[in-house]
PDB file of C-alpha atoms and ligand atoms in Angstrom:
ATOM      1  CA  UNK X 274      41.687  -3.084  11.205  1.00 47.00           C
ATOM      2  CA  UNK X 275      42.083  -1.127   7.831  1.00 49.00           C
ATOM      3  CA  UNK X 276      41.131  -4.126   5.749  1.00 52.00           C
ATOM      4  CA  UNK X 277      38.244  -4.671   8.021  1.00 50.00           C
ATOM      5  CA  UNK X 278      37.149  -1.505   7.505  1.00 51.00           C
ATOM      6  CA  UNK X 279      37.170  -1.127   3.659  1.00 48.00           C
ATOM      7  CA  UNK X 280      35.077  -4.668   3.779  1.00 51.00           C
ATOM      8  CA  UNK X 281      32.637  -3.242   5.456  1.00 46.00           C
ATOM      9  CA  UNK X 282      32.465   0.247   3.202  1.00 48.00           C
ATOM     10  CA  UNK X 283      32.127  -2.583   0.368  1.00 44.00           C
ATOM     11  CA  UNK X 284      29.000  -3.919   1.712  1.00 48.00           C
ATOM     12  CA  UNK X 285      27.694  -0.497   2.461  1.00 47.00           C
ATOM     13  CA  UNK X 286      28.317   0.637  -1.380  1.00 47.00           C
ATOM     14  CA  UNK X 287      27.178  -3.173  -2.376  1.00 47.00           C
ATOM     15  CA  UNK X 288      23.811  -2.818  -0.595  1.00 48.00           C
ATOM     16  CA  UNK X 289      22.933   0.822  -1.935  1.00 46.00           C
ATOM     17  CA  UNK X 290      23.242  -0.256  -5.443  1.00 43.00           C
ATOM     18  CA  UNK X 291      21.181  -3.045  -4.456  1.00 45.00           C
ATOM     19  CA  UNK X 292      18.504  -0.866  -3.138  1.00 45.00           C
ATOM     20  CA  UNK X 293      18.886   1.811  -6.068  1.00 44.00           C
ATOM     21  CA  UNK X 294      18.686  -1.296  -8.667  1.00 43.00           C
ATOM     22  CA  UNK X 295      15.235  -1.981  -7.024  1.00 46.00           C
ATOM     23  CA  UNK X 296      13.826   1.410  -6.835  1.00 46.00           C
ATOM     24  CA  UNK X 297      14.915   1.456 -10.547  1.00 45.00           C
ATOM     25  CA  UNK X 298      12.675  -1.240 -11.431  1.00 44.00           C
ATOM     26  CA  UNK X 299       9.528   0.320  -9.889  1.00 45.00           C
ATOM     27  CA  UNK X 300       7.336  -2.797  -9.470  1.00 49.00           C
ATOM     28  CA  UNK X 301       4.602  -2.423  -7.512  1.00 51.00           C
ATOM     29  CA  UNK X 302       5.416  -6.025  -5.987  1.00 50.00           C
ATOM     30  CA  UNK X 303       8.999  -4.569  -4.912  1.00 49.00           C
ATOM     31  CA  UNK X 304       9.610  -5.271  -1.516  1.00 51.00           C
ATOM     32  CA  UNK X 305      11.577  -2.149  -1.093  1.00 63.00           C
ATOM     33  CA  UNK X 306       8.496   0.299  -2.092  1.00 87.00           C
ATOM     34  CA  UNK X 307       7.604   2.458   0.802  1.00 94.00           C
ATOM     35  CA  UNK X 308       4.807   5.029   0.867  1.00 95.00           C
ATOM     36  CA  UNK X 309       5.283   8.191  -0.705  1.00 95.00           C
ATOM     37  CA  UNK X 310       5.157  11.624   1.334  1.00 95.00           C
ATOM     38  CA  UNK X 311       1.866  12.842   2.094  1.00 95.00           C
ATOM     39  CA  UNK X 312      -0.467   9.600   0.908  1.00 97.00           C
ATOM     40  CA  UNK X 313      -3.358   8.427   2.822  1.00 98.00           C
ATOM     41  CA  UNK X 314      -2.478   5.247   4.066  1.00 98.00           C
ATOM     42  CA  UNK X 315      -4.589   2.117   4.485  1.00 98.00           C
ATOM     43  CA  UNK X 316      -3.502  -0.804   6.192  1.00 98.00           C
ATOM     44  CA  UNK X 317      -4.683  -4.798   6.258  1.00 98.00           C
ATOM     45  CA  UNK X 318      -4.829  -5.728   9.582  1.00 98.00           C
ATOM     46  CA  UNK X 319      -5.213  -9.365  11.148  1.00 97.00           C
ATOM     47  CA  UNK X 320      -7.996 -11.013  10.364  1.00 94.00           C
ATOM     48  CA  UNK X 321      -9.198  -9.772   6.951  1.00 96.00           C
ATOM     49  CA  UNK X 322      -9.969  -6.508   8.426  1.00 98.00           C
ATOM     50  CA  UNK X 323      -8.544  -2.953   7.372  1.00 98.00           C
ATOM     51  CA  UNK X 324      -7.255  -0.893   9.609  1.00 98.00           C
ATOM     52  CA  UNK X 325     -10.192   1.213  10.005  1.00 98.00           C
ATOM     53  CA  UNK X 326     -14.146   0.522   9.066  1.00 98.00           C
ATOM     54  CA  UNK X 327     -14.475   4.709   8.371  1.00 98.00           C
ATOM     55  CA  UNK X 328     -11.887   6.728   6.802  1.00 98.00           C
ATOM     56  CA  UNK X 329     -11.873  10.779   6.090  1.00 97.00           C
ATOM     57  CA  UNK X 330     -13.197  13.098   5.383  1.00 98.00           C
ATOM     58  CA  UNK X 331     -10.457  13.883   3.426  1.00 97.00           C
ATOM     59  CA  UNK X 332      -9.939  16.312  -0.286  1.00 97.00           C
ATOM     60  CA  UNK X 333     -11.316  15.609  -3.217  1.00 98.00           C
ATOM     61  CA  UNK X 334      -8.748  15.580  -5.817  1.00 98.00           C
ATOM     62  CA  UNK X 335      -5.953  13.316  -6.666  1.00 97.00           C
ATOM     63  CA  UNK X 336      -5.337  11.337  -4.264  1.00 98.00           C
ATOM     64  CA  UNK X 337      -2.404   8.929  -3.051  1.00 98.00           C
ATOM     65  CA  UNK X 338      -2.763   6.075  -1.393  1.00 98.00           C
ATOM     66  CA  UNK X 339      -0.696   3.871   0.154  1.00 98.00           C
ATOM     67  CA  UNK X 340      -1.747   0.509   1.220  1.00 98.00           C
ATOM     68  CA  UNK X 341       0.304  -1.838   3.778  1.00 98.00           C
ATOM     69  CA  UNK X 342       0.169  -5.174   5.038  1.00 98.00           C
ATOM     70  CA  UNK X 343       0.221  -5.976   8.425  1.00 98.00           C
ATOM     71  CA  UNK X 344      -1.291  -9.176   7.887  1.00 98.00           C
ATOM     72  CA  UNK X 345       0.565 -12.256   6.366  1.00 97.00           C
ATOM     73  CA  UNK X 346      -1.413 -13.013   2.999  1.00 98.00           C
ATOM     74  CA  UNK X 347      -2.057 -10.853   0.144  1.00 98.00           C
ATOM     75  CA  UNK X 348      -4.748  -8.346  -0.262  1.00 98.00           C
ATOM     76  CA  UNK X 349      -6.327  -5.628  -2.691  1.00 98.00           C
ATOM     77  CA  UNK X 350      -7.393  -2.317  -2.575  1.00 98.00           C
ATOM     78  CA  UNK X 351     -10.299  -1.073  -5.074  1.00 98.00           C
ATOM     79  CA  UNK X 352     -12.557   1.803  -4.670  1.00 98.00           C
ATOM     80  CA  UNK X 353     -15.947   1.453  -5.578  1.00 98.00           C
ATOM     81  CA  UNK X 354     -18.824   4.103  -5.044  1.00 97.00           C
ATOM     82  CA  UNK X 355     -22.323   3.149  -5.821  1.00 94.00           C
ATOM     83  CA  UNK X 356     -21.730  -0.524  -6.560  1.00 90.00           C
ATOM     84  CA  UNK X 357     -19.051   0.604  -9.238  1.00 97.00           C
ATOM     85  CA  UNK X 358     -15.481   0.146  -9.394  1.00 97.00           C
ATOM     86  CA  UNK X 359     -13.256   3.261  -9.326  1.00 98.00           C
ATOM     87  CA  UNK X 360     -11.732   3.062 -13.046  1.00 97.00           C
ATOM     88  CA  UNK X 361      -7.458   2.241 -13.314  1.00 96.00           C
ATOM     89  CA  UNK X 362      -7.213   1.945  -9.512  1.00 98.00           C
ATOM     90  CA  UNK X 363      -5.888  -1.158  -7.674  1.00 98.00           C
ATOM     91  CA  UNK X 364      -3.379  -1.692  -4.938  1.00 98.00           C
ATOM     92  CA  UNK X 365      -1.985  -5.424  -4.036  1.00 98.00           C
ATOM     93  CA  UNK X 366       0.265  -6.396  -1.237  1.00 98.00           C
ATOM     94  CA  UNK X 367       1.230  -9.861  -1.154  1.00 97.00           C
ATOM     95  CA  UNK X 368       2.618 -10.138   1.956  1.00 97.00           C
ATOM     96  CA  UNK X 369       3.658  -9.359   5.727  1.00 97.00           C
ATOM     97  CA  UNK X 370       5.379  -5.791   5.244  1.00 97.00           C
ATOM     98  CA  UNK X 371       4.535  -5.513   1.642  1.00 97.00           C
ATOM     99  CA  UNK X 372       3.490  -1.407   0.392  1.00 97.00           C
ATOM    100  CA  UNK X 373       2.018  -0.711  -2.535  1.00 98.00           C
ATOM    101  CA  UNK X 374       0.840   2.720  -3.852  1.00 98.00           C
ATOM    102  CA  UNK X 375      -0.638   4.751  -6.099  1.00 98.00           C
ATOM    103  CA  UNK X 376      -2.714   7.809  -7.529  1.00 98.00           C
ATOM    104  CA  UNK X 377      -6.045   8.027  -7.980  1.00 98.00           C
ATOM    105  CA  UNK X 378      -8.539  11.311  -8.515  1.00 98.00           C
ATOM    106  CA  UNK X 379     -11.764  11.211  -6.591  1.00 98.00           C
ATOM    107  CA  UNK X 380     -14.857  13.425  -6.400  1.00 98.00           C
ATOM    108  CA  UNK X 381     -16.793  14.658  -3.057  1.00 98.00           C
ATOM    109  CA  UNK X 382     -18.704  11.475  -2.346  1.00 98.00           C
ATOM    110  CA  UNK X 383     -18.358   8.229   0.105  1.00 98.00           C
ATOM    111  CA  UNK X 384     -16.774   5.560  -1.495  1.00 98.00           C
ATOM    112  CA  UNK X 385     -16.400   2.157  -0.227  1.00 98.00           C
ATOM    113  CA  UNK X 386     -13.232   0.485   0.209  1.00 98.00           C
ATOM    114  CA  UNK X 387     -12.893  -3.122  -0.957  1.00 98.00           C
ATOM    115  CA  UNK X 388     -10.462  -5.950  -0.761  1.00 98.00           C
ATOM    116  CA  UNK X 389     -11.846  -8.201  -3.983  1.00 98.00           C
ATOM    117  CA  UNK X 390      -9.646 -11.148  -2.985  1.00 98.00           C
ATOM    118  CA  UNK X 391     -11.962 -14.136  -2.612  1.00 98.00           C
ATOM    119  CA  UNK X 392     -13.265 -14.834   0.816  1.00 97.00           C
ATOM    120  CA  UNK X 393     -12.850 -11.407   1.598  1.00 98.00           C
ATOM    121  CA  UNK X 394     -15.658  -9.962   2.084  1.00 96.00           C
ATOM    122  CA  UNK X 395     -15.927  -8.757   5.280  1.00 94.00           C
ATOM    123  CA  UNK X 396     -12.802  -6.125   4.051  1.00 98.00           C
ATOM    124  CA  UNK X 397     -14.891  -3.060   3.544  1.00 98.00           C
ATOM    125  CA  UNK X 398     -14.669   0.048   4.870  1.00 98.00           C
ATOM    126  CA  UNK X 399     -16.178   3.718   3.789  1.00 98.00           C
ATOM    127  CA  UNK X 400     -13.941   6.344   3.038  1.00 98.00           C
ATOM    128  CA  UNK X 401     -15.653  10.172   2.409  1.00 98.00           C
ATOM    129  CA  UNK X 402     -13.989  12.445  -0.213  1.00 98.00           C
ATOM    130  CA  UNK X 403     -15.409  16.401   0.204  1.00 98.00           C
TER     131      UNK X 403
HETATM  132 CU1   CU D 138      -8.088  -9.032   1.819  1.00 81.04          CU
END
């Protein structure tokens, strides 16, 4: 009973500094990542489709997104607004469950959202920024 116990408290403390490790290492391929408080969240959905073809309106500003997979392959998120690429902004998950996330400052406009992964061209979806 006692020694049972303390095994099990050993796993517990084994598996936190497991998790900490990870969060340490703050690669956006981590599978531990989870999306930060407050971000606007995007998600791949079965088949090569986003979760949503409109998104918004939401603040102009800097902006957090988080991007999740609830499809099985690996996808990207770029912004692009007049047939250019947001600058320094692109999300990958590379698999079922997978989050990535990250900051990105956006002026009143409507952007489009793109997966650029090859084949994928039917991910695309507007998002308006006021
Ligand atoms: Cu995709």
């Amino acid at each position: 009973m006692w020694d049972s116990r303390l095994r099990v408290k050993t796993l517990l403390l084994g598996a936190s500094i497991i998790a900490s490790t990870a969060a340490c290492g703050g690669g956006s391929s981590s599978p531990a990542e989870t999306v930060p408080p407050g971000a606007f969240v995007v998600k791949a959905v079965p088949t090569l489709r986003f979760d949503a073809t409109k998104y918004g309106p939401i603040a102009a500003g800097e902006i957090t997104f988080g991007y999740v997979n609830e499809d099985s392959i690996r996808h990207t998120l770029i912004i692009a607004k007049d047939d250019q690429k947001v600058p320094n902004f692109k999300l990958v998950i590379n698999k079922k469950s997978d989050v990535d996330s990250g900051p990105v400052t956006l002026d009143a406009g409507t952007y489009t959202l793109i997966c650029d992964v090859p084949g994928h061209n039917n991910m695309k979806a507007t998002l308006v920024v006021e």
